[in-house]
Amino acid sequence: MADIPGIDEPPQHIVFAPTQTAPKWSRVEWAQQLLIHAYTRTSPQHAAPILTTIGHIN
């Protein structure tokens, strides 16, 4: 997720940052699609972080 164009924040600030405004759901959906795409291309031993992040989004 750190390589998403236009995002200059550390990954931990993007995923876990508290906010006072509603999420931009189109960005959340896009991030989830990106993660699912990455999951379909990774090996089983590297899947846990991707699946964890997808679970957090859901």
mmCIF file of N, CA, C and O in Angstrom:
data_model
loop_
_atom_site.group_PDB
_atom_site.id
_atom_site.type_symbol
_atom_site.label_atom_id
_atom_site.label_comp_id
_atom_site.label_asym_id
_atom_site.label_seq_id
_atom_site.Cartn_x
_atom_site.Cartn_y
_atom_site.Cartn_z
ATOM 1 N N MET A 1 0.816 -1.189 0.000
ATOM 2 C CA MET A 1 0.000 0.000 0.000
ATOM 3 C C MET A 1 0.858 1.251 0.000
ATOM 4 O O MET A 1 0.384 2.308 -0.370
ATOM 5 N N ALA A 2 2.091 1.123 0.413
ATOM 6 C CA ALA A 2 2.955 2.302 0.451
ATOM 7 C C ALA A 2 3.278 2.803 -0.944
ATOM 8 O O ALA A 2 3.705 3.940 -1.101
ATOM 9 N N ASP A 3 3.059 1.981 -1.959
ATOM 10 C CA ASP A 3 3.381 2.377 -3.327
ATOM 11 C C ASP A 3 2.190 2.942 -4.088
ATOM 12 O O ASP A 3 2.261 3.128 -5.291
ATOM 13 N N ILE A 4 1.101 3.222 -3.422
ATOM 14 C CA ILE A 4 -0.063 3.790 -4.093
ATOM 15 C C ILE A 4 0.267 5.228 -4.475
ATOM 16 O O ILE A 4 0.643 6.030 -3.621
ATOM 17 N N PRO A 5 0.166 5.558 -5.751
ATOM 18 C CA PRO A 5 0.481 6.930 -6.178
ATOM 19 C C PRO A 5 -0.368 7.967 -5.459
ATOM 20 O O PRO A 5 -1.557 7.765 -5.238
ATOM 21 N N GLY A 6 0.259 9.044 -5.045
ATOM 22 C CA GLY A 6 -0.452 10.129 -4.397
ATOM 23 C C GLY A 6 -0.534 10.015 -2.885
ATOM 24 O O GLY A 6 -1.031 10.912 -2.214
ATOM 25 N N ILE A 7 -0.044 8.923 -2.332
ATOM 26 C CA ILE A 7 -0.054 8.755 -0.881
ATOM 27 C C ILE A 7 1.377 8.867 -0.379
ATOM 28 O O ILE A 7 2.225 8.071 -0.744
ATOM 29 N N ASP A 8 1.611 9.875 0.447
ATOM 30 C CA ASP A 8 2.958 10.126 0.949
ATOM 31 C C ASP A 8 3.077 9.847 2.444
ATOM 32 O O ASP A 8 4.021 10.295 3.079
ATOM 33 N N GLU A 9 2.128 9.137 2.993
ATOM 34 C CA GLU A 9 2.129 8.824 4.420
ATOM 35 C C GLU A 9 2.709 7.438 4.657
ATOM 36 O O GLU A 9 2.612 6.566 3.795
ATOM 37 N N PRO A 10 3.278 7.202 5.839
ATOM 38 C CA PRO A 10 3.705 5.837 6.182
ATOM 39 C C PRO A 10 2.488 4.908 6.213
ATOM 40 O O PRO A 10 1.391 5.347 6.571
ATOM 41 N N PRO A 11 2.659 3.646 5.848
ATOM 42 C CA PRO A 11 1.518 2.715 5.786
ATOM 43 C C PRO A 11 0.727 2.634 7.085
ATOM 44 O O PRO A 11 -0.491 2.542 7.056
ATOM 45 N N GLN A 12 1.396 2.670 8.238
ATOM 46 C CA GLN A 12 0.655 2.555 9.495
ATOM 47 C C GLN A 12 -0.271 3.743 9.724
ATOM 48 O O GLN A 12 -1.298 3.624 10.376
ATOM 49 N N HIS A 13 0.032 4.903 9.155
ATOM 50 C CA HIS A 13 -0.858 6.054 9.286
ATOM 51 C C HIS A 13 -2.053 5.934 8.355
ATOM 52 O O HIS A 13 -3.115 6.476 8.641
ATOM 53 N N ILE A 14 -1.884 5.249 7.256
ATOM 54 C CA ILE A 14 -2.968 5.090 6.293
ATOM 55 C C ILE A 14 -3.981 4.065 6.792
ATOM 56 O O ILE A 14 -5.184 4.294 6.761
ATOM 57 N N VAL A 15 -3.504 2.941 7.283
ATOM 58 C CA VAL A 15 -4.393 1.856 7.667
ATOM 59 C C VAL A 15 -5.051 2.093 9.020
ATOM 60 O O VAL A 15 -6.222 1.812 9.206
ATOM 61 N N PHE A 16 -4.323 2.660 9.981
ATOM 62 C CA PHE A 16 -4.827 2.744 11.343
ATOM 63 C C PHE A 16 -5.062 4.165 11.843
ATOM 64 O O PHE A 16 -5.341 4.360 13.013
ATOM 65 N N ALA A 17 -4.942 5.167 10.994
ATOM 66 C CA ALA A 17 -5.067 6.551 11.435
ATOM 67 C C ALA A 17 -6.507 6.883 11.817
ATOM 68 O O ALA A 17 -7.427 6.645 11.052
ATOM 69 N N PRO A 18 -6.713 7.433 13.011
ATOM 70 C CA PRO A 18 -8.054 7.881 13.371
ATOM 71 C C PRO A 18 -8.394 9.174 12.624
ATOM 72 O O PRO A 18 -7.528 10.016 12.409
ATOM 73 N N THR A 19 -9.624 9.305 12.228
ATOM 74 C CA THR A 19 -10.042 10.506 11.507
ATOM 75 C C THR A 19 -11.338 11.041 12.095
ATOM 76 O O THR A 19 -12.054 10.343 12.803
ATOM 77 N N GLN A 20 -11.629 12.277 11.778
ATOM 78 C CA GLN A 20 -12.862 12.918 12.224
ATOM 79 C C GLN A 20 -13.899 12.958 11.100
ATOM 80 O O GLN A 20 -15.026 13.378 11.318
ATOM 81 N N THR A 21 -13.524 12.563 9.900
ATOM 82 C CA THR A 21 -14.432 12.601 8.755
ATOM 83 C C THR A 21 -14.722 11.190 8.267
ATOM 84 O O THR A 21 -14.014 10.248 8.591
ATOM 85 N N ALA A 22 -15.771 11.070 7.482
ATOM 86 C CA ALA A 22 -16.130 9.774 6.908
ATOM 87 C C ALA A 22 -15.066 9.335 5.906
ATOM 88 O O ALA A 22 -14.431 10.168 5.264
ATOM 89 N N PRO A 23 -14.862 8.040 5.774
ATOM 90 C CA PRO A 23 -13.890 7.546 4.801
ATOM 91 C C PRO A 23 -14.323 7.886 3.370
ATOM 92 O O PRO A 23 -15.507 8.047 3.090
ATOM 93 N N LYS A 24 -13.363 7.958 2.493
ATOM 94 C CA LYS A 24 -13.655 8.077 1.061
ATOM 95 C C LYS A 24 -13.814 6.647 0.560
ATOM 96 O O LYS A 24 -12.838 5.955 0.290
ATOM 97 N N TRP A 25 -15.060 6.226 0.487
ATOM 98 C CA TRP A 25 -15.335 4.817 0.224
ATOM 99 C C TRP A 25 -14.786 4.343 -1.105
ATOM 100 O O TRP A 25 -14.412 3.180 -1.242
ATOM 101 N N SER A 26 -14.703 5.226 -2.087
ATOM 102 C CA SER A 26 -14.140 4.793 -3.371
ATOM 103 C C SER A 26 -12.673 4.403 -3.208
ATOM 104 O O SER A 26 -12.203 3.449 -3.842
ATOM 105 N N ARG A 27 -11.949 5.089 -2.342
ATOM 106 C CA ARG A 27 -10.547 4.744 -2.082
ATOM 107 C C ARG A 27 -10.442 3.449 -1.292
ATOM 108 O O ARG A 27 -9.534 2.643 -1.519
ATOM 109 N N VAL A 28 -11.368 3.230 -0.366
ATOM 110 C CA VAL A 28 -11.375 1.989 0.407
ATOM 111 C C VAL A 28 -11.632 0.805 -0.524
ATOM 112 O O VAL A 28 -10.945 -0.212 -0.466
ATOM 113 N N GLU A 29 -12.619 0.963 -1.402
ATOM 114 C CA GLU A 29 -12.924 -0.100 -2.370
ATOM 115 C C GLU A 29 -11.734 -0.363 -3.285
ATOM 116 O O GLU A 29 -11.409 -1.513 -3.578
ATOM 117 N N TRP A 30 -11.080 0.702 -3.733
ATOM 118 C CA TRP A 30 -9.924 0.561 -4.618
ATOM 119 C C TRP A 30 -8.788 -0.160 -3.898
ATOM 120 O O TRP A 30 -8.150 -1.044 -4.461
ATOM 121 N N ALA A 31 -8.541 0.193 -2.642
ATOM 122 C CA ALA A 31 -7.492 -0.466 -1.870
ATOM 123 C C ALA A 31 -7.800 -1.944 -1.701
ATOM 124 O O ALA A 31 -6.906 -2.796 -1.836
ATOM 125 N N GLN A 32 -9.053 -2.268 -1.439
ATOM 126 C CA GLN A 32 -9.422 -3.667 -1.287
ATOM 127 C C GLN A 32 -9.234 -4.425 -2.604
ATOM 128 O O GLN A 32 -8.728 -5.546 -2.608
ATOM 129 N N GLN A 33 -9.613 -3.837 -3.709
ATOM 130 C CA GLN A 33 -9.412 -4.480 -5.009
ATOM 131 C C GLN A 33 -7.927 -4.703 -5.282
ATOM 132 O O GLN A 33 -7.527 -5.749 -5.799
ATOM 133 N N LEU A 34 -7.104 -3.718 -4.938
ATOM 134 C CA LEU A 34 -5.658 -3.838 -5.117
ATOM 135 C C LEU A 34 -5.103 -4.980 -4.273
ATOM 136 O O LEU A 34 -4.302 -5.785 -4.744
ATOM 137 N N LEU A 35 -5.568 -5.076 -3.039
ATOM 138 C CA LEU A 35 -5.106 -6.147 -2.158
ATOM 139 C C LEU A 35 -5.557 -7.520 -2.652
ATOM 140 O O LEU A 35 -4.795 -8.487 -2.601
ATOM 141 N N ILE A 36 -6.781 -7.617 -3.118
ATOM 142 C CA ILE A 36 -7.264 -8.896 -3.656
ATOM 143 C C ILE A 36 -6.442 -9.291 -4.877
ATOM 144 O O ILE A 36 -6.068 -10.455 -5.046
ATOM 145 N N HIS A 37 -6.139 -8.331 -5.712
ATOM 146 C CA HIS A 37 -5.297 -8.603 -6.878
ATOM 147 C C HIS A 37 -3.920 -9.106 -6.427
ATOM 148 O O HIS A 37 -3.401 -10.083 -6.970
ATOM 149 N N ALA A 38 -3.329 -8.448 -5.435
ATOM 150 C CA ALA A 38 -2.025 -8.882 -4.926
ATOM 151 C C ALA A 38 -2.117 -10.285 -4.334
ATOM 152 O O ALA A 38 -1.217 -11.115 -4.534
ATOM 153 N N TYR A 39 -3.205 -10.564 -3.629
ATOM 154 C CA TYR A 39 -3.394 -11.886 -3.030
ATOM 155 C C TYR A 39 -3.433 -12.989 -4.086
ATOM 156 O O TYR A 39 -2.862 -14.053 -3.902
ATOM 157 N N THR A 40 -4.094 -12.724 -5.203
ATOM 158 C CA THR A 40 -4.195 -13.750 -6.249
ATOM 159 C C THR A 40 -2.853 -14.027 -6.911
ATOM 160 O O THR A 40 -2.699 -15.038 -7.590
ATOM 161 N N ARG A 41 -1.883 -13.161 -6.715
ATOM 162 C CA ARG A 41 -0.585 -13.323 -7.349
ATOM 163 C C ARG A 41 0.536 -13.689 -6.367
ATOM 164 O O ARG A 41 1.681 -13.790 -6.754
ATOM 165 N N THR A 42 0.205 -13.885 -5.104
ATOM 166 C CA THR A 42 1.239 -14.184 -4.116
ATOM 167 C C THR A 42 1.234 -15.658 -3.745
ATOM 168 O O THR A 42 0.269 -16.368 -3.987
ATOM 169 N N SER A 43 2.313 -16.083 -3.154
ATOM 170 C CA SER A 43 2.413 -17.474 -2.705
ATOM 171 C C SER A 43 1.741 -17.620 -1.330
ATOM 172 O O SER A 43 1.611 -16.642 -0.598
ATOM 173 N N PRO A 44 1.330 -18.832 -0.977
ATOM 174 C CA PRO A 44 0.628 -19.031 0.292
ATOM 175 C C PRO A 44 1.416 -18.545 1.515
ATOM 176 O O PRO A 44 0.829 -18.018 2.450
ATOM 177 N N GLN A 45 2.738 -18.691 1.509
ATOM 178 C CA GLN A 45 3.503 -18.277 2.682
ATOM 179 C C GLN A 45 3.578 -16.762 2.851
ATOM 180 O O GLN A 45 3.971 -16.281 3.906
ATOM 181 N N HIS A 46 3.187 -15.996 1.840
ATOM 182 C CA HIS A 46 3.191 -14.537 1.931
ATOM 183 C C HIS A 46 1.784 -13.939 1.958
ATOM 184 O O HIS A 46 1.621 -12.722 1.887
ATOM 185 N N ALA A 47 0.780 -14.770 2.082
ATOM 186 C CA ALA A 47 -0.609 -14.304 1.995
ATOM 187 C C ALA A 47 -1.137 -13.672 3.277
ATOM 188 O O ALA A 47 -2.039 -12.843 3.229
ATOM 189 N N ALA A 48 -0.598 -14.028 4.434
ATOM 190 C CA ALA A 48 -1.162 -13.574 5.715
ATOM 191 C C ALA A 48 -1.259 -12.050 5.844
ATOM 192 O O ALA A 48 -2.312 -11.548 6.246
ATOM 193 N N PRO A 49 -0.217 -11.277 5.524
ATOM 194 C CA PRO A 49 -0.362 -9.822 5.677
ATOM 195 C C PRO A 49 -1.439 -9.232 4.780
ATOM 196 O O PRO A 49 -2.175 -8.315 5.181
ATOM 197 N N ILE A 50 -1.554 -9.756 3.567
ATOM 198 C CA ILE A 50 -2.561 -9.260 2.642
ATOM 199 C C ILE A 50 -3.960 -9.597 3.152
ATOM 200 O O ILE A 50 -4.848 -8.741 3.192
ATOM 201 N N LEU A 51 -4.152 -10.826 3.589
ATOM 202 C CA LEU A 51 -5.453 -11.238 4.102
ATOM 203 C C LEU A 51 -5.816 -10.489 5.383
ATOM 204 O O LEU A 51 -6.984 -10.145 5.610
ATOM 205 N N THR A 52 -4.826 -10.217 6.221
ATOM 206 C CA THR A 52 -5.065 -9.453 7.449
ATOM 207 C C THR A 52 -5.558 -8.050 7.112
ATOM 208 O O THR A 52 -6.498 -7.537 7.734
ATOM 209 N N THR A 53 -4.936 -7.422 6.126
ATOM 210 C CA THR A 53 -5.329 -6.077 5.747
ATOM 211 C C THR A 53 -6.727 -6.069 5.127
ATOM 212 O O THR A 53 -7.537 -5.178 5.416
ATOM 213 N N ILE A 54 -7.019 -7.063 4.297
ATOM 214 C CA ILE A 54 -8.367 -7.175 3.730
ATOM 215 C C ILE A 54 -9.388 -7.348 4.862
ATOM 216 O O ILE A 54 -10.444 -6.727 4.857
ATOM 217 N N GLY A 55 -9.055 -8.169 5.853
ATOM 218 C CA GLY A 55 -9.937 -8.353 6.994
ATOM 219 C C GLY A 55 -10.146 -7.076 7.776
ATOM 220 O O GLY A 55 -11.256 -6.782 8.226
ATOM 221 N N HIS A 56 -9.099 -6.292 7.934
ATOM 222 C CA HIS A 56 -9.221 -5.017 8.646
ATOM 223 C C HIS A 56 -10.138 -4.062 7.890
ATOM 224 O O HIS A 56 -10.963 -3.374 8.493
ATOM 225 N N ILE A 57 -10.003 -4.034 6.571
ATOM 226 C CA ILE A 57 -10.869 -3.161 5.762
ATOM 227 C C ILE A 57 -12.332 -3.581 5.926
ATOM 228 O O ILE A 57 -13.211 -2.736 6.091
ATOM 229 N N ASN A 58 -12.568 -4.886 5.899
ATOM 230 C CA ASN A 58 -13.949 -5.365 6.033
ATOM 231 C C ASN A 58 -14.483 -5.156 7.420
ATOM 232 O O ASN A 58 -15.643 -4.897 7.623
#
